[in-house]
Each structure stands twice: as C-alpha cells, then as structure tokens.
PDB file of C-alpha atoms in Angstrom:
ATOM      1  CA  MET A 173      -4.121   8.012   6.839  1.00  0.00           C
ATOM      2  CA  GLY A 174      -2.707   8.997   3.471  1.00  0.00           C
ATOM      3  CA  ARG A 175      -3.141  12.736   3.807  1.00  0.00           C
ATOM      4  CA  GLY A 176       0.466  13.881   4.177  1.00  0.00           C
ATOM      5  CA  ILE A 177       2.044  16.745   6.091  1.00  0.00           C
ATOM      6  CA  SER A 178       3.619  20.059   5.118  1.00  0.00           C
ATOM      7  CA  GLN A 179       6.078  20.245   8.020  1.00  0.00           C
ATOM      8  CA  ALA A 180       6.953  18.313  11.192  1.00  0.00           C
ATOM      9  CA  ILE A 181       8.735  20.331  13.876  1.00  0.00           C
ATOM     10  CA  GLY A 182      10.077  18.691  17.020  1.00  0.00           C
ATOM     11  CA  THR A 183      10.006  21.039  20.007  1.00  0.00           C
ATOM     12  CA  GLY A 184      11.862  18.873  22.497  1.00  0.00           C
ATOM     13  CA  SER A 185      10.411  17.341  25.633  1.00  0.00           C
ATOM     14  CA  ARG A 186      11.061  20.346  27.886  1.00  0.00           C
ATOM     15  CA  ASP A 187       9.704  23.129  25.702  1.00  0.00           C
ATOM     16  CA  LEU A 188       6.417  23.631  27.593  1.00  0.00           C
ATOM     17  CA  ASN A 189       8.118  23.572  30.989  1.00  0.00           C
ATOM     18  CA  GLU A 190       7.821  26.722  33.084  1.00  0.00           C
ATOM     19  CA  ALA A 191      11.524  27.549  32.697  1.00  0.00           C
ATOM     20  CA  VAL A 192      11.448  27.396  28.871  1.00  0.00           C
ATOM     21  CA  GLY A 193       8.017  28.848  28.210  1.00  0.00           C
ATOM     22  CA  ALA A 194       7.173  27.155  24.876  1.00  0.00           C
ATOM     23  CA  ILE A 195       9.756  29.162  22.915  1.00  0.00           C
ATOM     24  CA  THR A 196      10.004  26.571  20.140  1.00  0.00           C
ATOM     25  CA  MET A 197       6.315  25.721  19.973  1.00  0.00           C
ATOM     26  CA  LEU A 198       5.293  29.371  19.718  1.00  0.00           C
ATOM     27  CA  ASP A 199       7.877  30.031  16.985  1.00  0.00           C
ATOM     28  CA  ALA A 200       6.773  26.894  15.127  1.00  0.00           C
ATOM     29  CA  LEU A 201       3.135  27.913  15.438  1.00  0.00           C
ATOM     30  CA  GLU A 202       3.901  31.320  13.912  1.00  0.00           C
ATOM     31  CA  ALA A 203       5.731  29.682  11.001  1.00  0.00           C
ATOM     32  CA  LEU A 204       2.886  27.245  10.314  1.00  0.00           C
ATOM     33  CA  VAL A 205       0.280  30.010  10.489  1.00  0.00           C
ATOM     34  CA  ARG A 206       2.216  31.904   7.773  1.00  0.00           C
ATOM     35  CA  ASP A 207       2.870  28.807   5.634  1.00  0.00           C
ATOM     36  CA  ARG A 208       0.332  28.665   2.788  1.00  0.00           C
ATOM     37  CA  SER A 209       0.760  24.910   2.294  1.00  0.00           C
ATOM     38  CA  THR A 210      -0.329  24.232   5.890  1.00  0.00           C
ATOM     39  CA  ARG A 211      -4.126  24.007   6.141  1.00  0.00           C
ATOM     40  CA  VAL A 212      -4.426  22.397   9.592  1.00  0.00           C
ATOM     41  CA  ILE A 213      -2.025  22.618  12.553  1.00  0.00           C
ATOM     42  CA  VAL A 214      -1.532  19.857  15.125  1.00  0.00           C
ATOM     43  CA  LEU A 215       0.109  20.518  18.500  1.00  0.00           C
ATOM     44  CA  LEU A 216       1.332  17.584  20.572  1.00  0.00           C
ATOM     45  CA  PHE A 217       2.957  17.783  23.973  1.00  0.00           C
ATOM     46  CA  ARG A 218       2.979  15.764  27.153  1.00  0.00           C
ATOM     47  CA  SER A 219       2.288  17.236  30.586  1.00  0.00           C
ATOM     48  CA  PRO A 220       2.739  20.966  29.883  1.00  0.00           C
ATOM     49  CA  SER A 221       3.017  23.592  32.603  1.00  0.00           C
ATOM     50  CA  PRO A 222      -0.559  24.884  33.077  1.00  0.00           C
ATOM     51  CA  ARG A 223       0.513  28.514  32.774  1.00  0.00           C
ATOM     52  CA  VAL A 224       2.603  27.887  29.649  1.00  0.00           C
ATOM     53  CA  ALA A 225      -0.190  25.826  28.083  1.00  0.00           C
ATOM     54  CA  GLU A 226      -2.585  28.743  28.586  1.00  0.00           C
ATOM     55  CA  ARG A 227      -0.083  31.005  26.803  1.00  0.00           C
ATOM     56  CA  VAL A 228       0.014  28.624  23.837  1.00  0.00           C
ATOM     57  CA  LEU A 229      -3.782  28.399  23.768  1.00  0.00           C
ATOM     58  CA  ALA A 230      -4.099  32.181  23.744  1.00  0.00           C
ATOM     59  CA  ARG A 231      -1.911  32.315  20.614  1.00  0.00           C
ATOM     60  CA  VAL A 232      -3.720  29.381  19.021  1.00  0.00           C
ATOM     61  CA  SER A 233      -7.035  31.220  19.319  1.00  0.00           C
ATOM     62  CA  GLN A 234      -5.619  33.854  16.927  1.00  0.00           C
ATOM     63  CA  ALA A 235      -4.243  31.366  14.376  1.00  0.00           C
ATOM     64  CA  ARG A 236      -6.992  31.763  11.720  1.00  0.00           C
ATOM     65  CA  LYS A 237      -6.513  28.066  10.874  1.00  0.00           C
ATOM     66  CA  PRO A 238      -8.016  25.013  12.556  1.00  0.00           C
ATOM     67  CA  VAL A 239      -5.700  23.693  15.270  1.00  0.00           C
ATOM     68  CA  VAL A 240      -5.883  20.192  16.736  1.00  0.00           C
ATOM     69  CA  ILE A 241      -4.411  19.918  20.230  1.00  0.00           C
ATOM     70  CA  ASN A 242      -3.373  16.820  22.133  1.00  0.00           C
ATOM     71  CA  PHE A 243      -1.565  17.775  25.321  1.00  0.00           C
ATOM     72  CA  VAL A 244      -0.982  14.132  26.246  1.00  0.00           C
ATOM     73  CA  GLY A 245      -2.179  13.381  29.759  1.00  0.00           C
ATOM     74  CA  SER A 246      -3.748  16.787  30.338  1.00  0.00           C
ATOM     75  CA  THR A 247      -7.196  18.283  29.953  1.00  0.00           C
ATOM     76  CA  VAL A 248      -7.201  21.815  28.536  1.00  0.00           C
ATOM     77  CA  ARG A 249     -10.186  24.122  28.536  1.00  0.00           C
ATOM     78  CA  ALA A 250     -12.650  23.812  25.691  1.00  0.00           C
ATOM     79  CA  GLY A 251     -14.733  26.465  23.945  1.00  0.00           C
ATOM     80  CA  LEU A 252     -12.041  28.423  22.089  1.00  0.00           C
ATOM     81  CA  ALA A 253     -12.844  29.087  18.437  1.00  0.00           C
ATOM     82  CA  GLY A 254     -10.875  26.997  15.969  1.00  0.00           C
ATOM     83  CA  ILE A 255      -9.422  24.672  18.629  1.00  0.00           C
ATOM     84  CA  HIS A 256     -10.141  20.957  18.386  1.00  0.00           C
ATOM     85  CA  LEU A 257      -9.215  19.116  21.582  1.00  0.00           C
ATOM     86  CA  VAL A 258      -8.481  15.394  21.412  1.00  0.00           C
ATOM     87  CA  ASP A 259      -7.390  12.795  23.929  1.00  0.00           C
ATOM     88  CA  THR A 260      -4.943  10.579  22.024  1.00  0.00           C
ATOM     89  CA  LEU A 261      -2.435  10.646  19.192  1.00  0.00           C
ATOM     90  CA  ASP A 262      -4.603   8.587  16.849  1.00  0.00           C
ATOM     91  CA  GLU A 263      -7.562  10.902  17.505  1.00  0.00           C
ATOM     92  CA  ALA A 264      -5.305  13.845  16.612  1.00  0.00           C
ATOM     93  CA  ALA A 265      -4.381  12.203  13.298  1.00  0.00           C
ATOM     94  CA  ALA A 266      -8.016  11.428  12.487  1.00  0.00           C
ATOM     95  CA  GLU A 267      -9.286  14.906  13.379  1.00  0.00           C
ATOM     96  CA  ALA A 268      -6.529  16.639  11.391  1.00  0.00           C
ATOM     97  CA  THR A 269      -7.184  14.399   8.385  1.00  0.00           C
ATOM     98  CA  LEU A 270     -10.889  15.256   8.420  1.00  0.00           C
ATOM     99  CA  LEU A 271     -10.240  18.988   8.811  1.00  0.00           C
ATOM    100  CA  ALA A 272      -7.843  18.850   5.839  1.00  0.00           C
ATOM    101  CA  GLY A 273     -10.548  17.319   3.660  1.00  0.00           C
ATOM    102  CA  GLY A 274      -9.514  13.699   3.897  1.00  0.00           C
ATOM    103  CA  SER A 275     -11.489  10.659   5.013  1.00  0.00           C
ATOM    104  CA  VAL A 276     -10.926   8.368   7.969  1.00  0.00           C
ATOM    105  CA  PRO A 277     -11.881   4.678   7.767  1.00  0.00           C
ATOM    106  CA  GLU A 278     -14.343   3.453  10.371  1.00  0.00           C
ATOM    107  CA  LEU A 279     -12.597   0.686  12.292  1.00  0.00           C
ATOM    108  CA  GLN A 280     -14.265  -1.625  14.765  1.00  0.00           C
ATOM    109  CA  PRO A 281     -12.431  -1.699  18.103  1.00  0.00           C
ATOM    110  CA  LYS A 282     -10.281  -4.795  18.477  1.00  0.00           C
ATOM    111  CA  GLU A 283     -11.261  -7.224  21.210  1.00  0.00           C
ATOM    112  CA  VAL A 284      -9.273  -9.753  23.199  1.00  0.00           C
ATOM    113  CA  VAL A 285     -10.321 -12.918  24.964  1.00  0.00           C
ATOM    114  CA  ALA A 286     -10.571 -12.932  28.727  1.00  0.00           C
ATOM    115  CA  GLY A 287      -7.315 -13.010  30.650  1.00  0.00           C
ATOM    116  CA  GLN A 288      -8.057 -16.395  32.188  1.00  0.00           C
ATOM    117  CA  GLU A 289      -7.980 -17.886  28.681  1.00  0.00           C
ATOM    118  CA  TYR A 290      -4.271 -17.090  28.428  1.00  0.00           C
ATOM    119  CA  GLY A 291      -3.340 -19.606  31.095  1.00  0.00           C
ATOM    120  CA  PHE A 292      -1.921 -17.192  33.648  1.00  0.00           C
ATOM    121  CA  ALA A 293      -0.728 -18.687  36.920  1.00  0.00           C
ATOM    122  CA  ARG A 294      -2.067 -17.520  40.257  1.00  0.00           C
ATOM    123  CA  GLY A 295      -0.490 -14.226  41.241  1.00  0.00           C
ATOM    124  CA  GLN A 296       0.196 -13.005  37.697  1.00  0.00           C
ATOM    125  CA  LEU A 297      -1.479  -9.603  37.868  1.00  0.00           C
ATOM    126  CA  TYR A 298       0.785  -6.862  36.587  1.00  0.00           C
ATOM    127  CA  LEU A 299       1.669  -5.047  33.409  1.00  0.00           C
ATOM    128  CA  ARG A 300       5.113  -3.869  32.421  1.00  0.00           C
ATOM    129  CA  GLY A 301       5.350  -1.338  29.590  1.00  0.00           C
ATOM    130  CA  LEU A 302       8.698  -0.859  27.834  1.00  0.00           C
ATOM    131  CA  PHE A 303       8.685   2.125  25.477  1.00  0.00           C
ATOM    132  CA  SER A 304      11.288   3.644  23.193  1.00  0.00           C
ATOM    133  CA  GLY A 305      10.070   7.216  23.712  1.00  0.00           C
ATOM    134  CA  GLY A 306       8.430   9.504  26.226  1.00  0.00           C
ATOM    135  CA  THR A 307       5.281  10.522  24.360  1.00  0.00           C
ATOM    136  CA  LEU A 308       4.099   6.974  23.635  1.00  0.00           C
ATOM    137  CA  SER A 309       5.024   5.904  27.155  1.00  0.00           C
ATOM    138  CA  TYR A 310       3.190   8.856  28.680  1.00  0.00           C
ATOM    139  CA  GLU A 311       0.052   8.326  26.576  1.00  0.00           C
ATOM    140  CA  SER A 312      -0.070   4.645  27.559  1.00  0.00           C
ATOM    141  CA  THR A 313       0.388   5.475  31.234  1.00  0.00           C
ATOM    142  CA  TYR A 314      -2.398   8.050  31.036  1.00  0.00           C
ATOM    143  CA  LEU A 315      -4.816   5.582  29.425  1.00  0.00           C
ATOM    144  CA  LEU A 316      -3.835   2.577  31.536  1.00  0.00           C
ATOM    145  CA  ARG A 317      -4.330   4.368  34.846  1.00  0.00           C
ATOM    146  CA  ARG A 318      -7.961   5.051  33.891  1.00  0.00           C
ATOM    147  CA  ARG A 319      -8.621   1.307  33.972  1.00  0.00           C
ATOM    148  CA  LEU A 320      -5.926  -0.178  36.184  1.00  0.00           C
ATOM    149  CA  GLY A 321      -5.372   2.529  38.789  1.00  0.00           C
ATOM    150  CA  PRO A 322      -1.853   3.590  39.867  1.00  0.00           C
ATOM    151  CA  ILE A 323       0.865   3.131  37.223  1.00  0.00           C
ATOM    152  CA  TYR A 324       4.444   3.554  38.407  1.00  0.00           C
ATOM    153  CA  SER A 325       6.925   5.049  35.968  1.00  0.00           C
ATOM    154  CA  ASN A 326      10.158   6.967  35.512  1.00  0.00           C
ATOM    155  CA  THR A 327       7.888   9.560  33.796  1.00  0.00           C
ATOM    156  CA  PRO A 328       4.673   9.307  35.871  1.00  0.00           C
ATOM    157  CA  VAL A 329       1.449  11.129  35.059  1.00  0.00           C
ATOM    158  CA  ARG A 330       0.782  11.832  38.744  1.00  0.00           C
ATOM    159  CA  ARG A 331       2.995  12.768  41.646  1.00  0.00           C
ATOM    160  CA  GLY A 332       3.841  10.021  44.103  1.00  0.00           C
ATOM    161  CA  LEU A 333       4.119   7.357  41.379  1.00  0.00           C
ATOM    162  CA  ARG A 334       7.714   7.923  40.290  1.00  0.00           C
ATOM    163  CA  LEU A 335       9.816   4.764  40.562  1.00  0.00           C
ATOM    164  CA  ALA A 336      12.435   4.990  43.283  1.00  0.00           C
ATOM    165  CA  ASN A 337      14.713   2.994  40.982  1.00  0.00           C
ATOM    166  CA  PRO A 338      13.924   3.128  37.238  1.00  0.00           C
ATOM    167  CA  TRP A 339      15.845  -0.116  36.749  1.00  0.00           C
ATOM    168  CA  GLN A 340      13.385  -1.978  39.013  1.00  0.00           C
ATOM    169  CA  SER A 341       9.639  -2.189  38.331  1.00  0.00           C
ATOM    170  CA  HIS A 342       6.880  -2.071  40.936  1.00  0.00           C
ATOM    171  CA  GLY A 343       3.248  -3.097  40.457  1.00  0.00           C
ATOM    172  CA  HIS A 344       1.912  -1.863  37.134  1.00  0.00           C
ATOM    173  CA  THR A 345       4.906  -0.078  35.573  1.00  0.00           C
ATOM    174  CA  THR A 346       5.637   1.785  32.351  1.00  0.00           C
ATOM    175  CA  ILE A 347       9.174   2.782  31.404  1.00  0.00           C
ATOM    176  CA  ASP A 348      10.357   5.454  28.982  1.00  0.00           C
ATOM    177  CA  MET A 349      13.596   3.832  27.883  1.00  0.00           C
ATOM    178  CA  GLY A 350      14.512   6.920  25.889  1.00  0.00           C
ATOM    179  CA  ALA A 351      14.954   8.888  29.129  1.00  0.00           C
ATOM    180  CA  ASP A 352      18.374  10.207  30.117  1.00  0.00           C
ATOM    181  CA  GLU A 353      19.111   7.446  32.630  1.00  0.00           C
ATOM    182  CA  PHE A 354      18.846   4.813  29.888  1.00  0.00           C
ATOM    183  CA  THR A 355      20.533   6.656  27.020  1.00  0.00           C
ATOM    184  CA  ARG A 356      23.718   8.043  28.559  1.00  0.00           C
ATOM    185  CA  GLY A 357      26.538   6.485  26.545  1.00  0.00           C
ATOM    186  CA  ARG A 358      24.119   4.311  24.562  1.00  0.00           C
ATOM    187  CA  PRO A 359      22.264   4.539  21.248  1.00  0.00           C
ATOM    188  CA  HIS A 360      18.598   5.482  21.488  1.00  0.00           C
ATOM    189  CA  PRO A 361      16.269   2.468  22.025  1.00  0.00           C
ATOM    190  CA  MET A 362      14.598   3.108  18.657  1.00  0.00           C
ATOM    191  CA  ILE A 363      17.971   2.174  17.155  1.00  0.00           C
ATOM    192  CA  ASP A 364      19.366  -0.354  19.625  1.00  0.00           C
ATOM    193  CA  TYR A 365      16.983  -2.842  21.244  1.00  0.00           C
ATOM    194  CA  ARG A 366      19.548  -4.510  23.500  1.00  0.00           C
ATOM    195  CA  LEU A 367      18.683  -2.685  26.724  1.00  0.00           C
ATOM    196  CA  ARG A 368      14.953  -3.114  26.179  1.00  0.00           C
ATOM    197  CA  ILE A 369      15.408  -6.819  25.487  1.00  0.00           C
ATOM    198  CA  GLU A 370      17.449  -7.170  28.682  1.00  0.00           C
ATOM    199  CA  ARG A 371      14.656  -5.468  30.633  1.00  0.00           C
ATOM    200  CA  MET A 372      12.106  -7.719  28.924  1.00  0.00           C
ATOM    201  CA  MET A 373      14.005 -10.783  30.127  1.00  0.00           C
ATOM    202  CA  GLN A 374      14.213  -9.300  33.629  1.00  0.00           C
ATOM    203  CA  GLU A 375      10.433  -8.808  33.709  1.00  0.00           C
ATOM    204  CA  ALA A 376       9.883 -12.350  32.390  1.00  0.00           C
ATOM    205  CA  THR A 377      11.468 -13.763  35.551  1.00  0.00           C
ATOM    206  CA  ASP A 378       9.055 -11.854  37.829  1.00  0.00           C
ATOM    207  CA  PRO A 379       6.219 -14.236  38.861  1.00  0.00           C
ATOM    208  CA  SER A 380       3.790 -11.315  39.293  1.00  0.00           C
ATOM    209  CA  VAL A 381       4.055 -10.156  35.650  1.00  0.00           C
ATOM    210  CA  ALA A 382       1.277 -11.205  33.269  1.00  0.00           C
ATOM    211  CA  LEU A 383       1.720  -8.874  30.312  1.00  0.00           C
ATOM    212  CA  ILE A 384       4.470  -6.888  28.600  1.00  0.00           C
ATOM    213  CA  LEU A 385       3.416  -3.890  26.500  1.00  0.00           C
ATOM    214  CA  PHE A 386       5.846  -2.268  24.068  1.00  0.00           C
ATOM    215  CA  ASP A 387       6.123  -0.022  21.037  1.00  0.00           C
ATOM    216  CA  VAL A 388       8.049  -0.333  17.777  1.00  0.00           C
ATOM    217  CA  VAL A 389       8.914   2.899  15.950  1.00  0.00           C
ATOM    218  CA  LEU A 390       9.933   2.725  12.283  1.00  0.00           C
ATOM    219  CA  GLY A 391      11.635   5.208   9.988  1.00  0.00           C
ATOM    220  CA  TYR A 392      15.073   6.497   9.110  1.00  0.00           C
ATOM    221  CA  GLY A 393      17.167   6.608  12.274  1.00  0.00           C
ATOM    222  CA  SER A 394      15.474   3.513  13.702  1.00  0.00           C
ATOM    223  CA  HIS A 395      16.611  -0.122  13.785  1.00  0.00           C
ATOM    224  CA  PRO A 396      16.667  -1.484  10.196  1.00  0.00           C
ATOM    225  CA  ASP A 397      14.588  -4.556  11.110  1.00  0.00           C
ATOM    226  CA  PRO A 398      13.094  -4.500  14.639  1.00  0.00           C
ATOM    227  CA  SER A 399      11.216  -7.803  14.345  1.00  0.00           C
ATOM    228  CA  GLU A 400      14.464  -9.611  13.531  1.00  0.00           C
ATOM    229  CA  VAL A 401      15.784  -8.929  17.047  1.00  0.00           C
ATOM    230  CA  LEU A 402      12.460  -8.756  18.893  1.00  0.00           C
ATOM    231  CA  VAL A 403      10.925 -12.078  17.858  1.00  0.00           C
ATOM    232  CA  PRO A 404      13.744 -14.289  19.265  1.00  0.00           C
ATOM    233  CA  ALA A 405      13.678 -12.214  22.476  1.00  0.00           C
ATOM    234  CA  LEU A 406       9.918 -12.643  22.868  1.00  0.00           C
ATOM    235  CA  GLU A 407      10.213 -16.387  22.354  1.00  0.00           C
ATOM    236  CA  LYS A 408      12.997 -16.610  24.937  1.00  0.00           C
ATOM    237  CA  ALA A 409      11.052 -14.535  27.481  1.00  0.00           C
ATOM    238  CA  ARG A 410       7.946 -16.655  26.975  1.00  0.00           C
ATOM    239  CA  GLU A 411      10.007 -19.854  27.382  1.00  0.00           C
ATOM    240  CA  THR A 412      11.552 -18.498  30.600  1.00  0.00           C
ATOM    241  CA  ALA A 413       8.094 -17.967  32.071  1.00  0.00           C
ATOM    242  CA  LYS A 414       6.844 -21.337  30.798  1.00  0.00           C
ATOM    243  CA  LYS A 415       9.602 -23.209  32.647  1.00  0.00           C
ATOM    244  CA  ASP A 416       8.244 -21.636  35.829  1.00  0.00           C
ATOM    245  CA  GLY A 417       4.665 -22.675  35.041  1.00  0.00           C
ATOM    246  CA  ARG A 418       3.576 -19.244  33.834  1.00  0.00           C
ATOM    247  CA  ASN A 419       2.467 -17.650  30.587  1.00  0.00           C
ATOM    248  CA  LEU A 420       3.344 -14.206  29.280  1.00  0.00           C
ATOM    249  CA  VAL A 421       1.203 -12.106  26.971  1.00  0.00           C
ATOM    250  CA  PHE A 422       2.795  -9.505  24.695  1.00  0.00           C
ATOM    251  CA  VAL A 423       0.856  -6.515  23.382  1.00  0.00           C
ATOM    252  CA  ALA A 424       2.397  -3.929  21.040  1.00  0.00           C
ATOM    253  CA  SER A 425       1.848  -1.268  18.424  1.00  0.00           C
ATOM    254  CA  VAL A 426       4.003  -0.397  15.429  1.00  0.00           C
ATOM    255  CA  CYS A 427       4.330   3.282  14.516  1.00  0.00           C
ATOM    256  CA  GLY A 428       5.159   3.708  10.832  1.00  0.00           C
ATOM    257  CA  THR A 429       4.014   3.234   7.244  1.00  0.00           C
ATOM    258  CA  ASP A 430       4.722   0.840   4.401  1.00  0.00           C
ATOM    259  CA  ARG A 431       6.939   3.536   2.888  1.00  0.00           C
ATOM    260  CA  ASP A 432       9.318   3.303   5.836  1.00  0.00           C
ATOM    261  CA  PRO A 433      12.415   1.220   5.041  1.00  0.00           C
ATOM    262  CA  GLN A 434      11.346  -1.398   7.615  1.00  0.00           C
ATOM    263  CA  GLN A 435       7.831  -1.619   6.033  1.00  0.00           C
ATOM    264  CA  LEU A 436       4.946  -1.451   8.501  1.00  0.00           C
ATOM    265  CA  SER A 437       3.026  -4.497   7.213  1.00  0.00           C
ATOM    266  CA  ARG A 438       6.140  -6.705   7.265  1.00  0.00           C
ATOM    267  CA  GLN A 439       6.924  -5.792  10.886  1.00  0.00           C
ATOM    268  CA  GLN A 440       3.318  -6.303  11.959  1.00  0.00           C
ATOM    269  CA  SER A 441       3.120  -9.707  10.281  1.00  0.00           C
ATOM    270  CA  ALA A 442       6.325 -10.915  11.926  1.00  0.00           C
ATOM    271  CA  LEU A 443       5.141  -9.846  15.382  1.00  0.00           C
ATOM    272  CA  GLU A 444       1.694 -11.369  14.927  1.00  0.00           C
ATOM    273  CA  ARG A 445       3.252 -14.672  13.841  1.00  0.00           C
ATOM    274  CA  ALA A 446       5.212 -14.559  17.095  1.00  0.00           C
ATOM    275  CA  GLY A 447       1.937 -14.341  19.032  1.00  0.00           C
ATOM    276  CA  VAL A 448       1.957 -10.620  19.797  1.00  0.00           C
ATOM    277  CA  ILE A 449      -1.433  -8.905  20.160  1.00  0.00           C
ATOM    278  CA  LEU A 450      -1.146  -5.807  17.976  1.00  0.00           C
ATOM    279  CA  GLY A 451      -3.049  -2.578  18.413  1.00  0.00           C
ATOM    280  CA  ARG A 452      -3.509  -0.362  15.382  1.00  0.00           C
ATOM    281  CA  SER A 453      -2.230   2.536  17.461  1.00  0.00           C
ATOM    282  CA  ASN A 454      -0.421   3.086  20.728  1.00  0.00           C
ATOM    283  CA  ALA A 455      -3.717   3.991  22.410  1.00  0.00           C
ATOM    284  CA  GLU A 456      -5.461   0.861  21.145  1.00  0.00           C
ATOM    285  CA  ALA A 457      -2.571  -1.308  22.355  1.00  0.00           C
ATOM    286  CA  ALA A 458      -2.888   0.219  25.833  1.00  0.00           C
ATOM    287  CA  ARG A 459      -6.635  -0.439  25.876  1.00  0.00           C
ATOM    288  CA  LEU A 460      -6.139  -4.030  24.719  1.00  0.00           C
ATOM    289  CA  ALA A 461      -3.571  -4.602  27.460  1.00  0.00           C
ATOM    290  CA  ALA A 462      -5.929  -3.183  30.077  1.00  0.00           C
ATOM    291  CA  SER A 463      -8.760  -5.436  28.832  1.00  0.00           C
ATOM    292  CA  VAL A 464      -6.619  -8.551  29.299  1.00  0.00           C
ATOM    293  CA  LEU A 465      -5.640  -7.568  32.831  1.00  0.00           C
ATOM    294  CA  CYS A 466      -9.100  -6.399  33.891  1.00  0.00           C
ATOM    295  CA  SER A 467     -10.458  -9.887  33.323  1.00  0.00           C
ATOM    296  CA  LEU A 468      -8.062 -11.335  35.895  1.00  0.00           C
ATOM    297  CA  GLU A 469      -9.332 -12.122  39.375  1.00  0.00           C
ATOM    298  CA  GLY A 470      -7.549  -9.855  41.862  1.00  0.00           C
ATOM    299  CA  ASN A 471      -7.277  -6.795  39.610  1.00  0.00           C
ATOM    300  CA  VAL A 472      -9.528  -3.875  40.515  1.00  0.00           C
ATOM    301  CA  CYS A 473     -10.429  -1.951  37.365  1.00  0.00           C
ATOM    302  CA  HIS A 474     -12.296   1.257  36.647  1.00  0.00           C
ATOM    303  CA  ASN A 475     -14.689   2.220  33.882  1.00  0.00           C
ATOM    304  CA  GLY A 476     -12.079   4.232  31.972  1.00  0.00           C
ATOM    305  CA  ARG A 477     -13.512   7.682  32.616  1.00  0.00           C
ATOM    306  CA  GLU A 478     -11.532  10.513  34.158  1.00  0.00           C
ATOM    307  CA  ARG A 479     -11.997  10.175  37.898  1.00  0.00           C
ATOM    308  CA  ALA A 480     -13.527  12.941  40.012  1.00  0.00           C
ATOM    309  CA  GLY A 481     -11.099  15.601  41.127  1.00  0.00           C
ATOM    310  CA  GLU A 482      -8.554  14.817  38.402  1.00  0.00           C
ATOM    311  CA  ARG A 483      -9.702  17.156  35.644  1.00  0.00           C
ATOM    312  CA  GLY A 484      -7.719  20.212  34.670  1.00  0.00           C
ATOM    313  CA  LEU A 485      -4.159  20.651  33.500  1.00  0.00           C
ATOM    314  CA  SER A 486      -1.702  18.120  34.849  1.00  0.00           C
ATOM    315  CA  GLU A 487       0.924  19.343  37.267  1.00  0.00           C
ATOM    316  CA  GLY A 488       3.472  17.069  35.594  1.00  0.00           C
TER     317      GLY A 488
END
C-alpha cells in the first residue's frame, strides 16, 4: 500500500509454541518498541499456544505504540488498549497503513460467476489448495472452512482434519508444500515449482476436483519468473481434465510488488491470460474459490461467520 516498513523480523513457525514461549517475538517486540523509526507494530502468527499468546498480549498492552495483531486462525480477546485485532493478512496491512498515517484505497469485492457456468461435470465438488508457505495455507484453510466446512490439511486448523498421508488429498484439501515432508532434500517451493506442478497434475486426474487454489510469492529468493513455469502446467492440467470431459478452475493470488524482480503486474497479467481467477490478496482468493464451489449442487456451504462453540484461541 505504499507506506513502507522499518523492519521485518521473521520469528519462525514454532516460536509461539508452548515449548518455545515466544522468545523471538518478545525480543523483536522490545526492539520495535525502542526503535524510533517504527510508529506501528504488526504481529503475525498462525495458531499460537493460548497461554503463550496471552503472554505476548500482556507485553503488547505496555508497548506505548499501536499494535496490529493477526494470529491467523485464532480469536484473541479484545478490549486491550492500543491493540487492533484483525482477521486476515490484508486487513493487517490496511489497519497498519491507516495507523501510520497512510490511506487505503476502497476496493469493491471481486465477484465470480456461478460454478455451473464453468462447465463442471457431475461429481466435481472439491477444492485442492497448493501453497508455498504455511501462513498463506493456514489463512486460506481458516477462511475456507467457514464456507465449505471441513478442510483436510497437513497443517489443519482443527484437530481430526490432519491428512493421514500428505501426498494424497481427501475431500476439500489444502497443502502447505513448504512443510518439512515436502522440503527435505529439495529447494523451497517458492524457488522450485516442480513438486507443486507434479501435485497439480495429480489433482487434475481426480474426477472429484473442481478447483485448484494456489499462491505465488515474489521477491529475492523466489523463482525468477513463476508464470513462465506455471502457465504451461496450468494448460496441461486443464487439458488432462478436458480429455476426461471435465473442466478445472484455477484461482490464485500473487504476493509481491512491482519493485520485486519478477514484477507483480507482469506475473498477474500472465496468469490472467492463462485463465486464472486472481484475488488481490490471499484472503480474497480463498473467498473467490469458496464462492465458485458454493454455487455447485451437492456442496453444503455456510454463511461465513464463526460457528458457535468455535470462538477462543485455537488449540493448534
């Protein structure tokens, strides 16, 4: 949103686990509180330990600077002075930008045509999400389950929904392909798309799959031109389904800016030309995917609100 950042500190995916106790996040928070160039602090983490999250919140309440918190997939208590709770990553960016004195453009939500208009065959009901990292995967799973119900994953948002075999999908499935089981002895999927493309082709042969959702992350340390390898793979997957009398819909989001070496607008244009439905954020892509599937006969969808009995900090 053009506002810029003073520092970005990665805590690691296990920092808010009970065994670690938010060591890195608490140290980072102290540093940002002292840093004069930091006017607003943003904390992001997926599925924290409830007790550790409360410890972080107690320190945040003493920060003397506005703090935006998105514990992805969890609901933390409200009412603490200076704490701004948000539900998604794009909401965190917008809230932080406003608190820092910037402006946020008002964007109309994107809409998609009804699922039947995509020419799905009978029995095509399910979504498969293939993500290069845990946070985007977890946020999508959290949002999708509000509309679609149970989402199976190698990093599930609720107990009982962990895939028995992460190499084999079941029902609605999201996969964090940056998890240990996919990266041992391999480059990270932000860099090397081969494993994700192989999984995409595997899902394309499943007659129950209607839609494939994925992310593209730009920047230094990512693939130099993701669309160059993705577009031929999407076309091949779509052709595989077509030979079997089916259609596949692809929905995606691209995380980056035009200052990234891969150039955000160039990647978006290439994917849109290939027929991909693009969300302006990971959250919007998840909502667009859910809208397509909820229009299909046979899918039972919900209104998108947090269901009764599921508020409070996630157990992970």
